[in-house]
Structure formats: C-alpha cells, structure tokens
C-alpha atoms as a printed R data frame, in Angstrom:
    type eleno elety resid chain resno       x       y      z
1   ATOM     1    CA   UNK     A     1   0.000   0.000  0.000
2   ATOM     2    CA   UNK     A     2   2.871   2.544 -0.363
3   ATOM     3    CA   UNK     A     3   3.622   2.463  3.306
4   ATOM     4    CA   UNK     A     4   6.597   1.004  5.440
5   ATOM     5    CA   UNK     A     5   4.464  -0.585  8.173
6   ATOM     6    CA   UNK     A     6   7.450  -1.382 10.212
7   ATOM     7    CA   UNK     A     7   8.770   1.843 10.354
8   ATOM     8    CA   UNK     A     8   5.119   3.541 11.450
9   ATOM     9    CA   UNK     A     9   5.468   1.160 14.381
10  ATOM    10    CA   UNK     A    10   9.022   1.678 15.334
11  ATOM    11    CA   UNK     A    11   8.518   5.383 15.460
12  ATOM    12    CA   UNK     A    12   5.232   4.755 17.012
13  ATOM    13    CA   UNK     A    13   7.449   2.649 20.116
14  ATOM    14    CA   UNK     A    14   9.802   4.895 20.253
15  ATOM    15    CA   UNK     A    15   7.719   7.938 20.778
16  ATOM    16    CA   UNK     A    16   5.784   5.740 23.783
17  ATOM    17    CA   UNK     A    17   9.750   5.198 25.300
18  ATOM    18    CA   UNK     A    18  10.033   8.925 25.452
19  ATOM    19    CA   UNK     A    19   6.704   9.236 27.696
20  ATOM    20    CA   UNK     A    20   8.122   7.515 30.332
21  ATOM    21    CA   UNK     A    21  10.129  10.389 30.740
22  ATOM    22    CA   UNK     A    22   7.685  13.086 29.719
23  ATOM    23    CA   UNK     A    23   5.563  14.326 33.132
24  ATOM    24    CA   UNK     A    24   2.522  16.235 32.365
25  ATOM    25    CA   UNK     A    25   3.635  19.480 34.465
26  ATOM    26    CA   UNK     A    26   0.796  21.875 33.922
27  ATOM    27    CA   UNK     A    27   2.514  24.407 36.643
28  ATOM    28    CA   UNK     A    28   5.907  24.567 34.050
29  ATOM    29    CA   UNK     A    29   3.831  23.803 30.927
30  ATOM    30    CA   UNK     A    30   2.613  27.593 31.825
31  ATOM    31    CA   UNK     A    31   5.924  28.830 31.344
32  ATOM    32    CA   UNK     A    32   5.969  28.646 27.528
33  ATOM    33    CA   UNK     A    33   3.225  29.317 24.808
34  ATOM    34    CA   UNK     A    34  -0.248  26.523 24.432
35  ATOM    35    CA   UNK     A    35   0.848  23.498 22.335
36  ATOM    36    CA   UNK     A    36  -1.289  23.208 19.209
37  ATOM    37    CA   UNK     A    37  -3.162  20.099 18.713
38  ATOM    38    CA   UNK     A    38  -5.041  19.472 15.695
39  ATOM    39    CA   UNK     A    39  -8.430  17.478 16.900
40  ATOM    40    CA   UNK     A    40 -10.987  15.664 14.967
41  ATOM    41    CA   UNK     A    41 -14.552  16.515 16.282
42  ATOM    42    CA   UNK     A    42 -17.391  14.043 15.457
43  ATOM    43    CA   UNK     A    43 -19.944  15.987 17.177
44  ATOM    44    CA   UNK     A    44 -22.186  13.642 19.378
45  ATOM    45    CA   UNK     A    45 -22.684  12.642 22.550
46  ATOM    46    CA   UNK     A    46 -19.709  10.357 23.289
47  ATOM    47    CA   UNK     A    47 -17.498  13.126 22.396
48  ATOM    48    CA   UNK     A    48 -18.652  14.165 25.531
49  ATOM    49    CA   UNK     A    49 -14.721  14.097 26.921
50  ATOM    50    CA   UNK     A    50 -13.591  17.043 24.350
51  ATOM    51    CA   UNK     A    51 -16.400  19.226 25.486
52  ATOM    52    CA   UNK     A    52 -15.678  18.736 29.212
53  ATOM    53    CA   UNK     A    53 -11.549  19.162 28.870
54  ATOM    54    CA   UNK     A    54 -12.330  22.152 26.602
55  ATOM    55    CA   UNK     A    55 -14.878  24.283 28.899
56  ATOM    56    CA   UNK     A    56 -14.054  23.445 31.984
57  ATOM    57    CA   UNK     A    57 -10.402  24.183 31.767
58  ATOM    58    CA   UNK     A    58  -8.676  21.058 31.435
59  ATOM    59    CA   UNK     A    59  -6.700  21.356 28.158
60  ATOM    60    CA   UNK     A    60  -5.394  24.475 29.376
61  ATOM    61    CA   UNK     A    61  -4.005  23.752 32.870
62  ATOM    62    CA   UNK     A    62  -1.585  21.253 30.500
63  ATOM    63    CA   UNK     A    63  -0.837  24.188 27.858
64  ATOM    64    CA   UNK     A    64  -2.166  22.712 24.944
65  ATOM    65    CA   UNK     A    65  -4.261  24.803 22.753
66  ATOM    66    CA   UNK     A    66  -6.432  22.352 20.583
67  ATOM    67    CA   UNK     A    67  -7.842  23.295 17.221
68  ATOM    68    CA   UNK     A    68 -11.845  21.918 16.753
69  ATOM    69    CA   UNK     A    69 -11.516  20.903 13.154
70  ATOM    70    CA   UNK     A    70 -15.557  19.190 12.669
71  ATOM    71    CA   UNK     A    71 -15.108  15.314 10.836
72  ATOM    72    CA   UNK     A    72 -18.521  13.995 10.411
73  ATOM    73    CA   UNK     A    73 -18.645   9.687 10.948
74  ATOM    74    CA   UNK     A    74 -15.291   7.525 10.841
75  ATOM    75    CA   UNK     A    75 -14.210   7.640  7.320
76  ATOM    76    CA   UNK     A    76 -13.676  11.522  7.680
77  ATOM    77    CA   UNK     A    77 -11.826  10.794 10.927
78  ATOM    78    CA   UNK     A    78  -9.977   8.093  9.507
79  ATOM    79    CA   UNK     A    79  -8.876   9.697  6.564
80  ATOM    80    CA   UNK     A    80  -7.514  12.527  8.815
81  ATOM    81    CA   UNK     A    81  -5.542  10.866 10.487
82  ATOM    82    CA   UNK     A    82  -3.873   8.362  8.080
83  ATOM    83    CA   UNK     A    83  -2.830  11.930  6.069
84  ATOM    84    CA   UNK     A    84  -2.133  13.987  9.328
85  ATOM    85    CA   UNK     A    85  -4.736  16.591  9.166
86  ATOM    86    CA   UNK     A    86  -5.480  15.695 12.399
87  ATOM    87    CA   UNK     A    87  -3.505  14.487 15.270
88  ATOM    88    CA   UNK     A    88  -6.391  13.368 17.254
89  ATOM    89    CA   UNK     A    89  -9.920  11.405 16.696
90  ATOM    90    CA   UNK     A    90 -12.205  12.165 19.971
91  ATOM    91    CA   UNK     A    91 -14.285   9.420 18.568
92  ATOM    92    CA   UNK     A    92 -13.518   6.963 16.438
93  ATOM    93    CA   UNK     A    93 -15.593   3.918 15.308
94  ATOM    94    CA   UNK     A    94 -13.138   1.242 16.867
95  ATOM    95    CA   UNK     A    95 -13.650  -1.025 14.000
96  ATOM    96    CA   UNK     A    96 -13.023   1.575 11.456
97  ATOM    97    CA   UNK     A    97  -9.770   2.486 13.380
98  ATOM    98    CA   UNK     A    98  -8.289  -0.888 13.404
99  ATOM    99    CA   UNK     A    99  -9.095  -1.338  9.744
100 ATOM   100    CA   UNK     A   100  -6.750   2.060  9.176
101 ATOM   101    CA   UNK     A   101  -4.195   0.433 11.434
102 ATOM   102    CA   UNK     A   102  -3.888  -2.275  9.020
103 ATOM   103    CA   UNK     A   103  -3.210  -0.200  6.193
104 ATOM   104    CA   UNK     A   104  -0.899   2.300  8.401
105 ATOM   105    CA   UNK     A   105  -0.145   0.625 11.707
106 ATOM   106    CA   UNK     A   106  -0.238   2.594 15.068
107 ATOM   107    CA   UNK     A   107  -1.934   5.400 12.606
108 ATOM   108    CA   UNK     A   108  -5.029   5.152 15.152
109 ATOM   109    CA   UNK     A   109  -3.434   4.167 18.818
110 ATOM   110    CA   UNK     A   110  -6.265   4.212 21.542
111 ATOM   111    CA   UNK     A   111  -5.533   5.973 24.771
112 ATOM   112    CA   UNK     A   112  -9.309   5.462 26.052
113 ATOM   113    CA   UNK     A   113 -12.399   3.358 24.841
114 ATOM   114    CA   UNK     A   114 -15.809   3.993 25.107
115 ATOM   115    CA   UNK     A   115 -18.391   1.121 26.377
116 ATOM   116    CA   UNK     A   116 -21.498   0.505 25.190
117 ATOM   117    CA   UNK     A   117 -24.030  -1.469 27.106
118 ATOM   118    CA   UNK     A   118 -27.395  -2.014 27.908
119 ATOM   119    CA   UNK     A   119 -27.162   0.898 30.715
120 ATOM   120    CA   UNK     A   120 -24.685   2.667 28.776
121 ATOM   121    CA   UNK     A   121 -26.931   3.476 25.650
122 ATOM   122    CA   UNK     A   122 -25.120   4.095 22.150
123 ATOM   123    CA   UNK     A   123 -26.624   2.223 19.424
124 ATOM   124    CA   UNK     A   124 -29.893   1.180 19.323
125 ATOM   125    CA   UNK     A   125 -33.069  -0.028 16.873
126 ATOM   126    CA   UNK     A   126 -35.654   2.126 17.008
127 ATOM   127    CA   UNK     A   127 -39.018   2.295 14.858
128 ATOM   128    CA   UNK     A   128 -41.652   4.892 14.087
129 ATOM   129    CA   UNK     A   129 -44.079   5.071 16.901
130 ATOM   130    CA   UNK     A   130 -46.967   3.716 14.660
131 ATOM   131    CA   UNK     A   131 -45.013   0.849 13.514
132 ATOM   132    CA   UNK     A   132 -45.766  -2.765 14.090
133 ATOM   133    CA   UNK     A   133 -43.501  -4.139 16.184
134 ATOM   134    CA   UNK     A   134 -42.275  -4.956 19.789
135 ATOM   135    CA   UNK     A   135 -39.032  -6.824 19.005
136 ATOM   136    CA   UNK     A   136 -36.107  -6.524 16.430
137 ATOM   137    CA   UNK     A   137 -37.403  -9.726 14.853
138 ATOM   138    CA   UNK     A   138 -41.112  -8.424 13.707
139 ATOM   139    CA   UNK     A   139 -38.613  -5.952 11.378
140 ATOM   140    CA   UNK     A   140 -39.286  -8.283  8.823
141 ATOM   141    CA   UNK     A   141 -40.789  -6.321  5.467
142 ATOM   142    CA   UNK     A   142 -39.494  -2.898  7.212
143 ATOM   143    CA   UNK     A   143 -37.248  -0.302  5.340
144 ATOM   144    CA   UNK     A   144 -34.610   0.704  7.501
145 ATOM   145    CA   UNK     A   145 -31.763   3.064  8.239
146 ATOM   146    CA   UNK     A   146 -28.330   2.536  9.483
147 ATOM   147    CA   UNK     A   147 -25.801   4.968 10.949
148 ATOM   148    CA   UNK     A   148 -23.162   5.297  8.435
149 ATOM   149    CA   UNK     A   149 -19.610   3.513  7.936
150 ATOM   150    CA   UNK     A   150 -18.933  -0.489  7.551
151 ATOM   151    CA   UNK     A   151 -18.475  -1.068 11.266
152 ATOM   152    CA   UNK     A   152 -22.343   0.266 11.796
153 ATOM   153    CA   UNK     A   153 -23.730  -0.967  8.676
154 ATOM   154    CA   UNK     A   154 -22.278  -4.293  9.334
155 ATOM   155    CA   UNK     A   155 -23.200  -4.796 12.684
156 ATOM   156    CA   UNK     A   156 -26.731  -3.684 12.354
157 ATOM   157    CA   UNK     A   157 -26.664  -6.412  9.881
158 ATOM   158    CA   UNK     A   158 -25.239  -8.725 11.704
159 ATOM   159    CA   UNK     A   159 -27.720  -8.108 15.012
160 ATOM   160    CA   UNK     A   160 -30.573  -8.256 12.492
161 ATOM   161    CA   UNK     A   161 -29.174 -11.444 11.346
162 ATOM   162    CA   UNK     A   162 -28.615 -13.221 15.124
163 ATOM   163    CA   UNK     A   163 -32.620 -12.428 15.118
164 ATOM   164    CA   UNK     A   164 -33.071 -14.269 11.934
165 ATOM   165    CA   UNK     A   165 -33.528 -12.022  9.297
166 ATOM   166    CA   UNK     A   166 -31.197 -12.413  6.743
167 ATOM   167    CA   UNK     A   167 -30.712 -10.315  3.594
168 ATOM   168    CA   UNK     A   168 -34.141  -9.533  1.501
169 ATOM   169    CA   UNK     A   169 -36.305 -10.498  4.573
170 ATOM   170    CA   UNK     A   170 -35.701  -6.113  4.795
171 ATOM   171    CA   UNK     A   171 -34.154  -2.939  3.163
172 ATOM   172    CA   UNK     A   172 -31.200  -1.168  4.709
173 ATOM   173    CA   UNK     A   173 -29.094   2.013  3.480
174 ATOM   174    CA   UNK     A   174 -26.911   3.524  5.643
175 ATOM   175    CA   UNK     A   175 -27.937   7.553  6.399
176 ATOM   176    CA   UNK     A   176 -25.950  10.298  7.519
177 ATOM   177    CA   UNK     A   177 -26.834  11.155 11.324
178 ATOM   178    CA   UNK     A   178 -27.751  14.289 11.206
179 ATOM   179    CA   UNK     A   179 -31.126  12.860  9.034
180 ATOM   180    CA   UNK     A   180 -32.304  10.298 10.838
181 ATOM   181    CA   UNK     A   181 -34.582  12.605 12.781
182 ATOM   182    CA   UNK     A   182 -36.182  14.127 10.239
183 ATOM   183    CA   UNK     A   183 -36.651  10.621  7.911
184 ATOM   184    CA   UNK     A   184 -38.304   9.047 11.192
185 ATOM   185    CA   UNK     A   185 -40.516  12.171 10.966
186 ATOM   186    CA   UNK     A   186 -41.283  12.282  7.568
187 ATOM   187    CA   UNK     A   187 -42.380   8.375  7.960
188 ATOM   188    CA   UNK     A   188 -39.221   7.690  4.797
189 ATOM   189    CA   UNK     A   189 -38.206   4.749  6.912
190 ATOM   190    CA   UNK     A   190 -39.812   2.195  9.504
191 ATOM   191    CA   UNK     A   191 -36.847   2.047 11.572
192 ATOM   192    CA   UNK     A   192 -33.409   1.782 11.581
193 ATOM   193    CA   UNK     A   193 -29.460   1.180 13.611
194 ATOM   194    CA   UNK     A   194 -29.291   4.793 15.215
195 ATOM   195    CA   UNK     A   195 -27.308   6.360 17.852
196 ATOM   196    CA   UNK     A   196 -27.418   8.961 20.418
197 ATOM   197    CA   UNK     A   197 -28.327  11.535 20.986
198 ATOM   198    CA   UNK     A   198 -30.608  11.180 18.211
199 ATOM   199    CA   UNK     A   199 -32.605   7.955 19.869
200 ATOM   200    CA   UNK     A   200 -33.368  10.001 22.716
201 ATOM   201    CA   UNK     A   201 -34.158  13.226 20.342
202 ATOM   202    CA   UNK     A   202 -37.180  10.882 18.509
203 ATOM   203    CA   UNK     A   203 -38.570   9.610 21.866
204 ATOM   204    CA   UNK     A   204 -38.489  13.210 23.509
205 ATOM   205    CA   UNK     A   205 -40.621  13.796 20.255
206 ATOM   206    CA   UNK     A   206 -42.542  11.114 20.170
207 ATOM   207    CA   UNK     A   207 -41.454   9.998 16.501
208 ATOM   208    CA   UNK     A   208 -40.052   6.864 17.510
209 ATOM   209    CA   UNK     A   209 -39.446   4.342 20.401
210 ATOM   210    CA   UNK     A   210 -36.244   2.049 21.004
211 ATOM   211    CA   UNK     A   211 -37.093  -1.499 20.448
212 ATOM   212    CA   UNK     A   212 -33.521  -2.504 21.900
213 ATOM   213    CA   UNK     A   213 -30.314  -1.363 23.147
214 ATOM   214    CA   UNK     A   214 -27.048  -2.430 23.702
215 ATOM   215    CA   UNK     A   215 -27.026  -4.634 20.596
216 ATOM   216    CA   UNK     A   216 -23.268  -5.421 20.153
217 ATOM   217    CA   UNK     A   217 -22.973  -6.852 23.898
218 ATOM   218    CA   UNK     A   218 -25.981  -8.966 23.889
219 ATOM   219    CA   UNK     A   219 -25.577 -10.357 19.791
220 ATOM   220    CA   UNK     A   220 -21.750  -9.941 19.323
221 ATOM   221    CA   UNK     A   221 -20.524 -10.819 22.580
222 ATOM   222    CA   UNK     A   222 -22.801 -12.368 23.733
223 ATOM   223    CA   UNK     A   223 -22.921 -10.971 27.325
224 ATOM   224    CA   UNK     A   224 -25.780  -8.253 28.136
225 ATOM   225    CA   UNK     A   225 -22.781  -6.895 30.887
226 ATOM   226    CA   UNK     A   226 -20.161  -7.053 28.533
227 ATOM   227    CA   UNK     A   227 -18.805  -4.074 27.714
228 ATOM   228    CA   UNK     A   228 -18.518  -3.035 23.756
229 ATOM   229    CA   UNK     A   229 -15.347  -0.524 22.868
230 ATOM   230    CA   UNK     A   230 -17.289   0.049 19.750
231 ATOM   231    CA   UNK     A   231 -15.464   3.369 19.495
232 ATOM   232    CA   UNK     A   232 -12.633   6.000 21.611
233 ATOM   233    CA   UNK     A   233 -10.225   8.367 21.546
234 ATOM   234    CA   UNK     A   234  -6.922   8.129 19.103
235 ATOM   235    CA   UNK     A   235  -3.825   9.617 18.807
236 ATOM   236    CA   UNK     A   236  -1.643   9.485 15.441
237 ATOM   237    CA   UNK     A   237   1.232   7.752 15.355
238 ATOM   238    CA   UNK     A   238   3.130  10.273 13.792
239 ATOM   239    CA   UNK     A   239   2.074  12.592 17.405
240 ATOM   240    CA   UNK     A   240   2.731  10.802 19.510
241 ATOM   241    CA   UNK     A   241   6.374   9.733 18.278
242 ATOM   242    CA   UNK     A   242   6.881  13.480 17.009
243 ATOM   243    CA   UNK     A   243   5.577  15.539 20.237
244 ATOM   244    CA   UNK     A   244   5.637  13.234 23.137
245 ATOM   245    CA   UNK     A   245   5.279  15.188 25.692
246 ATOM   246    CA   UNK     A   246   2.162  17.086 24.186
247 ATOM   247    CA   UNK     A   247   0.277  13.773 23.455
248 ATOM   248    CA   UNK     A   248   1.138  13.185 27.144
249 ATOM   249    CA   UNK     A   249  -0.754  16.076 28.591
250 ATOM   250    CA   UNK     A   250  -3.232  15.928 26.051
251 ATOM   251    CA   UNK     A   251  -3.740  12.084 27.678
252 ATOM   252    CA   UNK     A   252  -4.040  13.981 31.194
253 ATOM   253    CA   UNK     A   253  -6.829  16.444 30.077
254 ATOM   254    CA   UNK     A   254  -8.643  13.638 28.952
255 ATOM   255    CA   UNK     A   255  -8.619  11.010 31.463
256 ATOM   256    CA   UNK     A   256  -9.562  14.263 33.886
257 ATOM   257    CA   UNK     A   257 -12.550  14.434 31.762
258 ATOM   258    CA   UNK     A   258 -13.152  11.165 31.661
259 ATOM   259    CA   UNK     A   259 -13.147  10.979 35.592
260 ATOM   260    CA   UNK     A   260 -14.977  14.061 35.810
261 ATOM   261    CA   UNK     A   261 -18.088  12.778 33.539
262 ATOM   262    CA   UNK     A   262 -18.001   9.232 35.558
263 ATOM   263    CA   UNK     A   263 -18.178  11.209 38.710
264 ATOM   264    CA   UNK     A   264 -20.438  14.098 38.413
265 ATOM   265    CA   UNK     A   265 -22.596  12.767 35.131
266 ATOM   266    CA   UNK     A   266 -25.260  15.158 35.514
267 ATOM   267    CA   UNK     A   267 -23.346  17.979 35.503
268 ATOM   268    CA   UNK     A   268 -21.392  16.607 32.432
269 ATOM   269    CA   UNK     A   269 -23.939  16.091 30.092
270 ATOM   270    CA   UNK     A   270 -24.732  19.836 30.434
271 ATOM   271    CA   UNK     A   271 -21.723  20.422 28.075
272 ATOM   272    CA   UNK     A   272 -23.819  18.119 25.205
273 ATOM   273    CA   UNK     A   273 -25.379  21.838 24.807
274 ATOM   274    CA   UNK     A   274 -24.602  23.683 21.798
275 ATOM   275    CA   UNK     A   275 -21.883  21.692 21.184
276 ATOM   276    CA   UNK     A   276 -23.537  18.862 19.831
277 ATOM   277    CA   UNK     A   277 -26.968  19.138 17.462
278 ATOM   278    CA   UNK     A   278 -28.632  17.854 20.940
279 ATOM   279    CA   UNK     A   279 -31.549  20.430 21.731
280 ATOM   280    CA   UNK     A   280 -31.449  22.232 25.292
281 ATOM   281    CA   UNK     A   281 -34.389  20.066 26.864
282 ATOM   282    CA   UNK     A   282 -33.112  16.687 25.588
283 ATOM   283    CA   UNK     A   283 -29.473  16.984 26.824
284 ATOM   284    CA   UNK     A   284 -30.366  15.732 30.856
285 ATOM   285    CA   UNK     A   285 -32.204  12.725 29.127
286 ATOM   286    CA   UNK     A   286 -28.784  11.588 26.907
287 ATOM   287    CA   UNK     A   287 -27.140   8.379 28.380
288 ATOM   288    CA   UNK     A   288 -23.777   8.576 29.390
289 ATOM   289    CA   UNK     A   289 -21.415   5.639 28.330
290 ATOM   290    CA   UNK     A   290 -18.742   4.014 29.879
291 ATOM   291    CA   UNK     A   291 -15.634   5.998 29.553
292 ATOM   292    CA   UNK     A   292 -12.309   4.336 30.415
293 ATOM   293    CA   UNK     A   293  -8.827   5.400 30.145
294 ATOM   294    CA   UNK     A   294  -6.273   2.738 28.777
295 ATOM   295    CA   UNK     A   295  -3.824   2.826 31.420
296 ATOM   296    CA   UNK     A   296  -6.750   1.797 33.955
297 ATOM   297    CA   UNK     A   297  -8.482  -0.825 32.047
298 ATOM   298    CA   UNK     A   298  -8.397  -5.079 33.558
299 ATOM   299    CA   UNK     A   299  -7.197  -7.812 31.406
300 ATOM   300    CA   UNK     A   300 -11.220  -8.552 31.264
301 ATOM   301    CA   UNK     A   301 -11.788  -4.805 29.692
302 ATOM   302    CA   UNK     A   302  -8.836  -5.962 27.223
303 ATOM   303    CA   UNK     A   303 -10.359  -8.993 26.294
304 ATOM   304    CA   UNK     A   304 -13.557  -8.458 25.944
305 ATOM   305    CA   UNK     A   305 -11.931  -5.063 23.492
306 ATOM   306    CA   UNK     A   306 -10.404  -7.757 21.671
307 ATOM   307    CA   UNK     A   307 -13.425 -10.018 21.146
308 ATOM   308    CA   UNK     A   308 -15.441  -6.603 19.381
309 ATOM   309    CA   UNK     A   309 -12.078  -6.238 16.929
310 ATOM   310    CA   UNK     A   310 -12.187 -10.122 16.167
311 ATOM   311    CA   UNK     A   311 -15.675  -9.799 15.396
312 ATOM   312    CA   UNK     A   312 -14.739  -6.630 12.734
313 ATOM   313    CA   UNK     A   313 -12.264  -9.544 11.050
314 ATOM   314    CA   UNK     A   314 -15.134 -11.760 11.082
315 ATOM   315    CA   UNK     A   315 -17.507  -9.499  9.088
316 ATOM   316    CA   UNK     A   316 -14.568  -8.125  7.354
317 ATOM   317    CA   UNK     A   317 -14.451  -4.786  8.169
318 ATOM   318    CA   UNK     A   318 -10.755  -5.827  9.674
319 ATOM   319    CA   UNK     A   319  -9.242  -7.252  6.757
320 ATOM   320    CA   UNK     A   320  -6.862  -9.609  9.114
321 ATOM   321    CA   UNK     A   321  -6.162 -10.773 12.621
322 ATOM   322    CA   UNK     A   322  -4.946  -7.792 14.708
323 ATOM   323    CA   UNK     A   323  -4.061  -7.957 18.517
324 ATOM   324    CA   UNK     A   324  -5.456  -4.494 20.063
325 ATOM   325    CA   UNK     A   325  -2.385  -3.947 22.088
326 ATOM   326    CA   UNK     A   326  -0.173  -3.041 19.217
327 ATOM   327    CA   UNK     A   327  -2.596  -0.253 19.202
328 ATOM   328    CA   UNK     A   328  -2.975   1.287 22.498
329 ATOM   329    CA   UNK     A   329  -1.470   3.226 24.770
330 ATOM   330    CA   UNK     A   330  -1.661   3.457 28.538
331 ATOM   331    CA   UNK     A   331  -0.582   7.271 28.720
C-alpha cells in the first residue's frame, strides 16, 4: 500500500519510550506558549470528553491549545488521520480504526475506549411510533436506516441477522446522522441502527421508540454486561512519536474528563449543549457511556476489546487478525 508498516510502528514505540520520561507538568507547561493540537470533532454525545476538557479548563491547565476541526462519521476521521490533518480522533468507530491500522499501523493508537451497554446506551433499533412491532425480529418487510460507515452498517446487519432475518427479509441504506430525525418524521423509513443523541431526540418527540439497546454486547458478545469498545479516543502515530510530551498532557486532560463525567454525570452532560446538534431540553435525558482510560483498564476490559475487533475480522471490516495492544497506549 505505499507504506513502510514497520517503520510507522518503530517510530510509534519509540515515541511511547520517550513518555516515560515526559511528566505532564501543567505548573511549568505555563511557562511557555499553548501546544497546538489538531483534533478531529465528530460531534455527538460520546465526544462528551472534548467538550468537558475544553470548557471546563482542562486542556489548558496542560498548555495545549487544541484546534476543533468538525469530521462527520469515521471515514472523515480516519482519513484525517492516516494523512495527518489531524492528530487526534475524539471518537472513532473502533472497528473503522483498526481497519486504518492495518493499512498504516499505530496510525489510530487508543488511549481510552468507550463502552457501550445495555445501561450505557449508544446504538440502538428504534421504529416509528406507529409501527408494528415490539421486538427486532417483527422488522421483517421494514425499510430501515443505518448509521453510516462499515463497522455500523455491518453490525446492524449482523444483530438483524442473530434475530433471523437475513438479507431480503428487509431494506437497509446507511444515512448520515444528522437525518435520521427528520426521515423518522417524515415516515421515509420504519426504523433503523441509530445512535445517540438522536434515539433520545425521537422519543423526547414522540417519533419513535427504542425497540432494543445495547445490541453489540448482547448479539456480538454475547454478554448483556459485557462491555462493547465500539469506538474511543486516538492519537496518530506520527504525534505521539513526534511531540511526546504534548500527546502526554493531552492524555491527562482527557482522562480528567473522563473521571470528571463518571463522577459528576449530571453535571457533564450539560456540556452536550450547543456543542452537539442535541436540543437544550433533551441533553439531561442523553445516556452517558462508559468511559475508560487505557492505562486503567483489567485484562477482562482488554479482552472483551479484543473479542469486538475479532468480530470486525469476522464481518470483514478488519481485513486480518490484529491484537489491540499493538494499538494502544496506557498514557
């Protein structure tokens, strides 16, 4: 594919060696002018962590100045970052991301994960409200909608299929997110594989109602309390071997984020508002997910990580067999 894989990864463990001796040190960090860090926005509600490190201070008690530069789904992000447009992906599909770290390894290198369960709502099936059916299975005949990218398309597939429909039993094109509201209103589709906010948008409406949730737990790994890294934050390669020390406070902002949303949620989700499409009386309503930091994650987080990214082989969305932790980073 044009690119020395082996390089990408030794620069990519050397720049890791030099955190070890990189401290975030906001108080001397002050002493010099804000870092700029190029950031990919995908502007929903598990980018949740950006908002919170950007309002509330965080990014700039480490001296890092980050630039919003707005990526709509996981191609966008993915083609970003693979050209260095970007140096960070807030959110990125994890399946997507692993695909571009076959092509470019380390090019998307974790640092935190997002879960997805039955408590911690993401993606979802959801039908008009005058549509026929209680479970995912009576979707038989319906036209349907699918967030966009492989990883969603094929795992709404895939879910549909572990409830035994299987391809012409239904209709299925994947939509940009920022229609699905208005197709559910306009009655263009019966249902479809959305995400949030914009599940919790159509029931604050009354357009539609969720028929299930936490799909990938409960069909793809087969554990309702399983969590699902279906998506999280990245880092380039090329940053983190290039700047060190900056991708190591930028890690700090984050997992202060991260800790803040997990202890004070309510007050969190407040920063959903006007940063995301997510309308002023909806945002207390949004589900929080399960935001984790790398560095504090179990071998049980890990494997179950693992098990979603052999799954993307499976449907082959991962073109081959990829262990995660090539690909992360405990900063």
């Amino acid at each position: 594919m044009g690119i020395d894989g082996k390089s990408t990864r030794r620069q990519l463990m050397a720049g890791l060696a030099g955190l070890t001796a990189a401290a975030a040190l906001p108080a001397a960090a002050q002493d010099k002018p804000a870092d700029k860090v190029k950031v990919g926005v995908f502007p929903l509600s598990s980018s949740l962590p950006y908002f919170v490190a950007l309002e509330r201070g965080f990014f700039k008690e480490v001296n890092i100045d980050p630039e919003t530069i707005k990526l709509m789904g996981g191609p966008a992000n993915v083609a970003a970052l693979i050209t260095n447009q970007i140096e960070v992906s807030v959110v990125l599909v994890m399946l997507e991301g692993m695909n571009a770290n076959v092509k470019k390894p380390g090019v998307a290198t974790y640092i935190s994960a997002n879960s997805q369960t039955k408590t911690w709502q993401m993606e979802q099936f959801v039908v008009r409200t005058d549509f026929k059916a209680e479970t995912i299975k009576d979707l038989k005949g319906a036209k349907l909608m699918t967030a966009p990218g492989p990883a969603n398309f094929n795992t709404a597939k895939a879910v549909l299929a572990k409830n035994g429909l299987k391809d012409g039993d239904y209709s299925i094109d994947q939509l940009d997110m920022g229609q699905h509201i208005n197709v559910m209103k306009a009655g263009t589709f019966d249902g479809g594989y959305t995400l949030e906010p914009q599940a919790t948008i159509m029931r604050k409406m009354g357009i539609a109602r969720t028929l299930e949730a936490g799909l990938i737990s409960k069909y793809i790994l087969g554990d309702e309390a399983a969590n699902s890294y279906a998506a999280g934050c990245a880092l380039s390669a090329d940053f983190i071997a290039g700047r060190p020390d900056v991708a190591k406070r930028f890690a700090t902002a984050w997992g202060k984020a991260i800790a803040y949303i997990n202890t004070q949620p309510n007050e969190a989700r407040k920063y959903l508002a006007k940063n995301t499409l997510t309308p002023d009386d909806v945002v207390d309503d949004v589900p929080m997910l399960g935001y984790a930091m790398v560095k504090d994650m179990s071998p049980k987080q890990m494997d179950e990580w693992q098990k979603l990214v052999d799954f993307g082989t499976e449907i082959g969305v991962v073109p081959e067999k990829i262990d995660i932790k090539k690909f992360v980073a405990a900063l």
